[in-house]
Short mmCIF file of C-alpha atoms in Angstrom, two decimals:
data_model
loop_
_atom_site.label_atom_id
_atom_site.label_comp_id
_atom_site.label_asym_id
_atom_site.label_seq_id
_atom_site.Cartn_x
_atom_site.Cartn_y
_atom_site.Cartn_z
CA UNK G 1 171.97 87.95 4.24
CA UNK G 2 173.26 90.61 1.90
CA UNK G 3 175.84 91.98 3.65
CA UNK G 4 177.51 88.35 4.35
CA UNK G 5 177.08 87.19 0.31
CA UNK G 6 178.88 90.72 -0.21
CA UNK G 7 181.66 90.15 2.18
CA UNK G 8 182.90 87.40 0.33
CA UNK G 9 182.64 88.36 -3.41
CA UNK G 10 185.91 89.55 -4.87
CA UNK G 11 186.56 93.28 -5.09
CA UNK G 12 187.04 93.25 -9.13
CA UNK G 13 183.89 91.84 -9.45
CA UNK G 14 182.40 94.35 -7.49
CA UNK G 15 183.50 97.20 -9.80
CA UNK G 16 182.54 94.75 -12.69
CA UNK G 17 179.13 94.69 -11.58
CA UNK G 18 179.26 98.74 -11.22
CA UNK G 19 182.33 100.77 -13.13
CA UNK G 20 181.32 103.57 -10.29
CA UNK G 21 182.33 101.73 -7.50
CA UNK G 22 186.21 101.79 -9.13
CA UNK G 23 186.33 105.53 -7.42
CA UNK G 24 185.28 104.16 -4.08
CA UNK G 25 188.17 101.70 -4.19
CA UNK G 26 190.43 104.49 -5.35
CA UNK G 27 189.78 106.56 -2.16
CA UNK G 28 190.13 103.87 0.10
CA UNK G 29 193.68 103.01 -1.40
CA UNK G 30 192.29 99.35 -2.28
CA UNK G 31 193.65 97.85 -4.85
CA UNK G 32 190.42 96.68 -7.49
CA UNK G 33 193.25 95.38 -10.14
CA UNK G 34 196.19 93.57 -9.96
CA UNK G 35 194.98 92.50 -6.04
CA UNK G 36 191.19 92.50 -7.25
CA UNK G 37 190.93 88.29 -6.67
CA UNK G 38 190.38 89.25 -3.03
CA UNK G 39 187.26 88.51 -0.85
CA UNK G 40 185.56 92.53 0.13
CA UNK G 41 184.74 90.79 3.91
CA UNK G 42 188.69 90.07 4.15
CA UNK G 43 190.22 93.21 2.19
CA UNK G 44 187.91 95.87 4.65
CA UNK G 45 189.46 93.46 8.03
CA UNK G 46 192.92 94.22 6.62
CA UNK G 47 192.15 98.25 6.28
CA UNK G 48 190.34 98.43 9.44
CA UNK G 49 187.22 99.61 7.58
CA UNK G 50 183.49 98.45 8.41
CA UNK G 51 182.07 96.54 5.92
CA UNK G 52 178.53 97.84 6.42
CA UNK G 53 179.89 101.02 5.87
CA UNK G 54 181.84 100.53 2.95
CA UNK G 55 179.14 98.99 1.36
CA UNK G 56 176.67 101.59 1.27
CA UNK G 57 179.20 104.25 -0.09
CA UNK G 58 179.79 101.65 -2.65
CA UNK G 59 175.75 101.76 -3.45
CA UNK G 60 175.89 105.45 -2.92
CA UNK G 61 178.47 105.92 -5.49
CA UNK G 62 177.09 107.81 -8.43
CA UNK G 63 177.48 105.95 -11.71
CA UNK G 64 180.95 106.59 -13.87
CA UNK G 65 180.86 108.27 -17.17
CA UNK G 66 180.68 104.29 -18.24
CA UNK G 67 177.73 102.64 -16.97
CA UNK G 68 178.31 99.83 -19.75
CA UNK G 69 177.46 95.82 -18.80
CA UNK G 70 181.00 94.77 -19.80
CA UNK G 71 179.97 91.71 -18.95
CA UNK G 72 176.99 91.19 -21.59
CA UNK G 73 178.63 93.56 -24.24
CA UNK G 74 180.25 91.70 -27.11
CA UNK G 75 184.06 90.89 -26.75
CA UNK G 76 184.39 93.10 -30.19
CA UNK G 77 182.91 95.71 -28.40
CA UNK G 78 184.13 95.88 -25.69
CA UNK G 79 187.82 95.64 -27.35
CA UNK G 80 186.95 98.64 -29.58
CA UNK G 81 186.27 100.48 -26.07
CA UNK G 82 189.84 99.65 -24.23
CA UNK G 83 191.45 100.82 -27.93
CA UNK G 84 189.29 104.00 -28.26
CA UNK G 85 189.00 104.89 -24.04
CA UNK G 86 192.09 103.91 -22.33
CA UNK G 87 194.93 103.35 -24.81
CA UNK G 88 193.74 106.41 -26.61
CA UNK G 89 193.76 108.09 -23.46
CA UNK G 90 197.56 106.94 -22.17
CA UNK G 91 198.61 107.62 -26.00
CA UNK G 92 197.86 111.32 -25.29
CA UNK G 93 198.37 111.21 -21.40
CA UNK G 94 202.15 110.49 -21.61
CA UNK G 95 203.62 113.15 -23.71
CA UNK G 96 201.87 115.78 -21.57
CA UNK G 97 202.89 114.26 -18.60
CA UNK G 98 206.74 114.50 -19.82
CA UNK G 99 206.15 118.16 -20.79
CA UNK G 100 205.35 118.85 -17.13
CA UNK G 101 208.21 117.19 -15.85
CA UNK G 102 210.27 118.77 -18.04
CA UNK G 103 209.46 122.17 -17.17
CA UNK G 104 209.70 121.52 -13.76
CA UNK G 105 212.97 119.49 -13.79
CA UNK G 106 214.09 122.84 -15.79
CA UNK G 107 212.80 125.33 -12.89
CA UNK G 108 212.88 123.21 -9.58
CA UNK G 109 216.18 121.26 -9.88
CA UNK G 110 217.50 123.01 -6.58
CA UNK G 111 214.69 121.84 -4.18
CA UNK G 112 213.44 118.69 -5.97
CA UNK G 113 215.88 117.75 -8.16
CA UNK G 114 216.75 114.54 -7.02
CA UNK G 115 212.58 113.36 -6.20
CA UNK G 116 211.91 114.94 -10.15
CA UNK G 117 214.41 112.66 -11.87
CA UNK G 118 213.45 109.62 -10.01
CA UNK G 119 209.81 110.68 -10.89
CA UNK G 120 211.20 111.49 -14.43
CA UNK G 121 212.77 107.66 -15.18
CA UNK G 122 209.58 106.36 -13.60
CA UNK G 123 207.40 107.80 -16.10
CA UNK G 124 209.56 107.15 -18.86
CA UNK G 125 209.83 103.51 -18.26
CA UNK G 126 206.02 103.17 -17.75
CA UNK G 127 205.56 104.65 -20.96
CA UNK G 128 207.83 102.90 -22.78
CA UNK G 129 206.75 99.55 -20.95
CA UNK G 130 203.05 100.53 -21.76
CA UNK G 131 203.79 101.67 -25.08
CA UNK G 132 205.03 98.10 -26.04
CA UNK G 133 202.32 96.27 -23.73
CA UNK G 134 199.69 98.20 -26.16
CA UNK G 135 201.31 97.32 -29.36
CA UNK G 136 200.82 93.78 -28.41
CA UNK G 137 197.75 93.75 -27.34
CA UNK G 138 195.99 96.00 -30.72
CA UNK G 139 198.41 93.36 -32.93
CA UNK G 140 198.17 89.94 -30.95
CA UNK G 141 196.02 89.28 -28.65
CA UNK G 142 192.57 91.48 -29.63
CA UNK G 143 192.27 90.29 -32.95
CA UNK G 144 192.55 86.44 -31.95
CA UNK G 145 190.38 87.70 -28.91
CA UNK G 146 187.64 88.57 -31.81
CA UNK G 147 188.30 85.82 -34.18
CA UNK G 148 187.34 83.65 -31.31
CA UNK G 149 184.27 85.17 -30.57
CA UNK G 150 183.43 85.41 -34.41
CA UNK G 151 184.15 81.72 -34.47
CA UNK G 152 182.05 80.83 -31.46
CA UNK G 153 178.63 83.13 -33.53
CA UNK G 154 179.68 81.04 -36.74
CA UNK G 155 180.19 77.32 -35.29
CA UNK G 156 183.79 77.36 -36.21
CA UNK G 157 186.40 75.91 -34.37
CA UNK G 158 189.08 78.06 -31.98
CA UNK G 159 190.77 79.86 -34.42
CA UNK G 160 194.93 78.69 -33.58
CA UNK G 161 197.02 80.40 -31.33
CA UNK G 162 200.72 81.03 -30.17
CA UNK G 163 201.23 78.22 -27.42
CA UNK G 164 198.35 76.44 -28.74
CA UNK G 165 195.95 78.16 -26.02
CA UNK G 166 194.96 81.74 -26.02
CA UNK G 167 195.62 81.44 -22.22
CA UNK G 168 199.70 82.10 -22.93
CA UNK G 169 199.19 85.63 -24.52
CA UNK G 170 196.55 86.43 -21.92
CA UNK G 171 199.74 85.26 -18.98
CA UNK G 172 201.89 87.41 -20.76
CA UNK G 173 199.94 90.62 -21.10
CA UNK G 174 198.62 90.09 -17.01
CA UNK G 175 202.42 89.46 -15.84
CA UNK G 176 203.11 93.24 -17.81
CA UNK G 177 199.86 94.10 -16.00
CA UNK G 178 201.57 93.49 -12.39
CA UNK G 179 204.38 95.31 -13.56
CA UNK G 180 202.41 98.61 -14.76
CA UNK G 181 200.36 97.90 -11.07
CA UNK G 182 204.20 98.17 -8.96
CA UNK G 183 204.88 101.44 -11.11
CA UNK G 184 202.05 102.74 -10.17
CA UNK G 185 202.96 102.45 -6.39
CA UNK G 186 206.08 103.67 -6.85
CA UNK G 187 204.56 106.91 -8.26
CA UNK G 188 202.33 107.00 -5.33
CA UNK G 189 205.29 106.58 -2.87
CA UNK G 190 207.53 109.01 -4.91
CA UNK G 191 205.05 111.64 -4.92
CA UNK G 192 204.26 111.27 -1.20
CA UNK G 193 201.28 110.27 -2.41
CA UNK G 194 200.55 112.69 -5.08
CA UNK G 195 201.16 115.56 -2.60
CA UNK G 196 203.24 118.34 -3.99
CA UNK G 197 205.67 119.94 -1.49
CA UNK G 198 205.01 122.96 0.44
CA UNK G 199 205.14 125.92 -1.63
CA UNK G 200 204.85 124.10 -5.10
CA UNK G 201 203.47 126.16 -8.25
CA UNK G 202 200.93 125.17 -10.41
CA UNK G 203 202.96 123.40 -12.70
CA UNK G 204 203.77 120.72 -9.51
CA UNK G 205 199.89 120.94 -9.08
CA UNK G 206 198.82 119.96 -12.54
CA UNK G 207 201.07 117.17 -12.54
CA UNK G 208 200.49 115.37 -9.59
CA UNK G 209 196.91 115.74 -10.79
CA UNK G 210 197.27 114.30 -14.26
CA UNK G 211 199.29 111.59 -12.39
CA UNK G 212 196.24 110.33 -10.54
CA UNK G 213 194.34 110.62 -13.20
CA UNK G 214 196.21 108.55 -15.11
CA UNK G 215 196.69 106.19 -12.38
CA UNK G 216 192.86 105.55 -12.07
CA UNK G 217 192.18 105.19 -15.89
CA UNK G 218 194.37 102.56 -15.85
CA UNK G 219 193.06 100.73 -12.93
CA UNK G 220 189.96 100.92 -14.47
CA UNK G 221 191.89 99.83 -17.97
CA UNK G 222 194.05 96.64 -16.58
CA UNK G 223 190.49 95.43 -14.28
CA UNK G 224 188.41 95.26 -17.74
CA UNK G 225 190.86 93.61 -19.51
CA UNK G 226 192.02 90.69 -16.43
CA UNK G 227 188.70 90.39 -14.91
CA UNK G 228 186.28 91.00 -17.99
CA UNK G 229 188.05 90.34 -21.49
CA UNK G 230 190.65 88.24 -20.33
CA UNK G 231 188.39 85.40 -18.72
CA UNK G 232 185.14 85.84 -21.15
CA UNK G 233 188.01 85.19 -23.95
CA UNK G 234 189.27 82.12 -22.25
CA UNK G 235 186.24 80.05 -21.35
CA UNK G 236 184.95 80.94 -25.17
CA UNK G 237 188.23 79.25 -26.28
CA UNK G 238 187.65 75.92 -23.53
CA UNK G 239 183.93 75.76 -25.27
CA UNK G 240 185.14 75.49 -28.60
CA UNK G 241 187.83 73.07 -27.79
CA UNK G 242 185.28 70.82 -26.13
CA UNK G 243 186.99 71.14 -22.81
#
């Protein structure tokens, strides 16, 4: 029965198998990435949603922009695509972000002063947090991601790494992972849920929008790295090592 072998595969491999689905998750406020190890069957009991139903908007979905087998792709590749798509994209997310905040901190401190400065440190520490997180990942753990897979093509061994397992950069960078995912929920409780108050301008508007969209590209960013890169990386270093 389909609907049974459905109900208990995880939700990140669900949007592994289909990037599209990702948006599906999004609108039911179910969490695909740091929470993604969960069985569908169980996660739709806890949100009082129908399976059946679920699962044929999850069909219905259109495909996303990326309709890319992450899970064939080459590791090389599919690092290049995380640099180039996501970390490009928070690179040039963030400073646009703080100019909206800024003007509105400037214009709105009366009504929302205290909501925009909580918002404010929020965003600042995400970026610096993320900033770092990024730095490690393009100088770390990529290249010894690809140097394992080169190995692997040329019948090398594991190439070394800090710890003596690639496993303890990969813990590192999914702990910062969890800690980007409780940001994110903070934003979404700050923001009433990225509703701007009664009355806001278009400034409020923009934001709150760019907000979400930032929060879903890196959903999308963190599940292709923990539930793609992350354990394709891993069992290529356990082959090599004989294990």
């Amino acid at each position: 029965d389909v609907m049974i072998h459905a109900e208990s595969k995880t939700v990140a491999d669900m949007v592994a198998e289909n990037p599209a689905r990702a948006a599906v998750f999004e609108k039911h406020g179910i969490d695909f990435c740091c929470q993604g190890q969960r069985p569908f069957g169980e996660v739709c009991k806890e949100r009082g949603l129908s399976p059946d139903t679920l699962w044929d908007e999850l069909n219905a979905s259109p495909p996303a922009a990326d309709t890319t087998d992450w899970n064939a792709a080459s590791l090389a590749d599919l690092v290049e695509h995380i640099i180039a798509r996501h970390h490009a994209y928070l690179r040039s997310a963030f400073p646009s972000v703080a100019e909206k905040l800024g003007k509105l901190i400037q214009v709105h401190t009366d009504e929302h002063g205290d909501m925009l400065l909580r918002l404010d440190k929020l965003v600042r520490g995400l970026e610096a947090e993320l900033t770092d997180h990024m730095m490690k990942e393009e100088r770390i753990l990529f290249p010894l991601i690809t140097q394992l897979e080169a190995a692997q093509q040329e019948g090398k061994p594991a190439p070394w790494a800090p710890g003596g397992s690639i496993q303890h950069p990969i813990r590192m960078m999914e702990q910062e992972h969890d800690s980007a995912g409780n940001a994110l929920k903070s934003l979404k409780a700050i923001t009433s849920n990225y509703a701007p108050p009664p009355g806001a301008c278009g400034t409020f508007e923009a934001l709150y929008r760019q907000l979400q969209e930032l929060e879903a590209d890196l959903y999308v960013h963190i599940h292709l790295e923990n539930h793609v890169l992350f354990p394709r990386a891993a069992s290529i270093e356990a082959e090599l090592q004989g294990q």
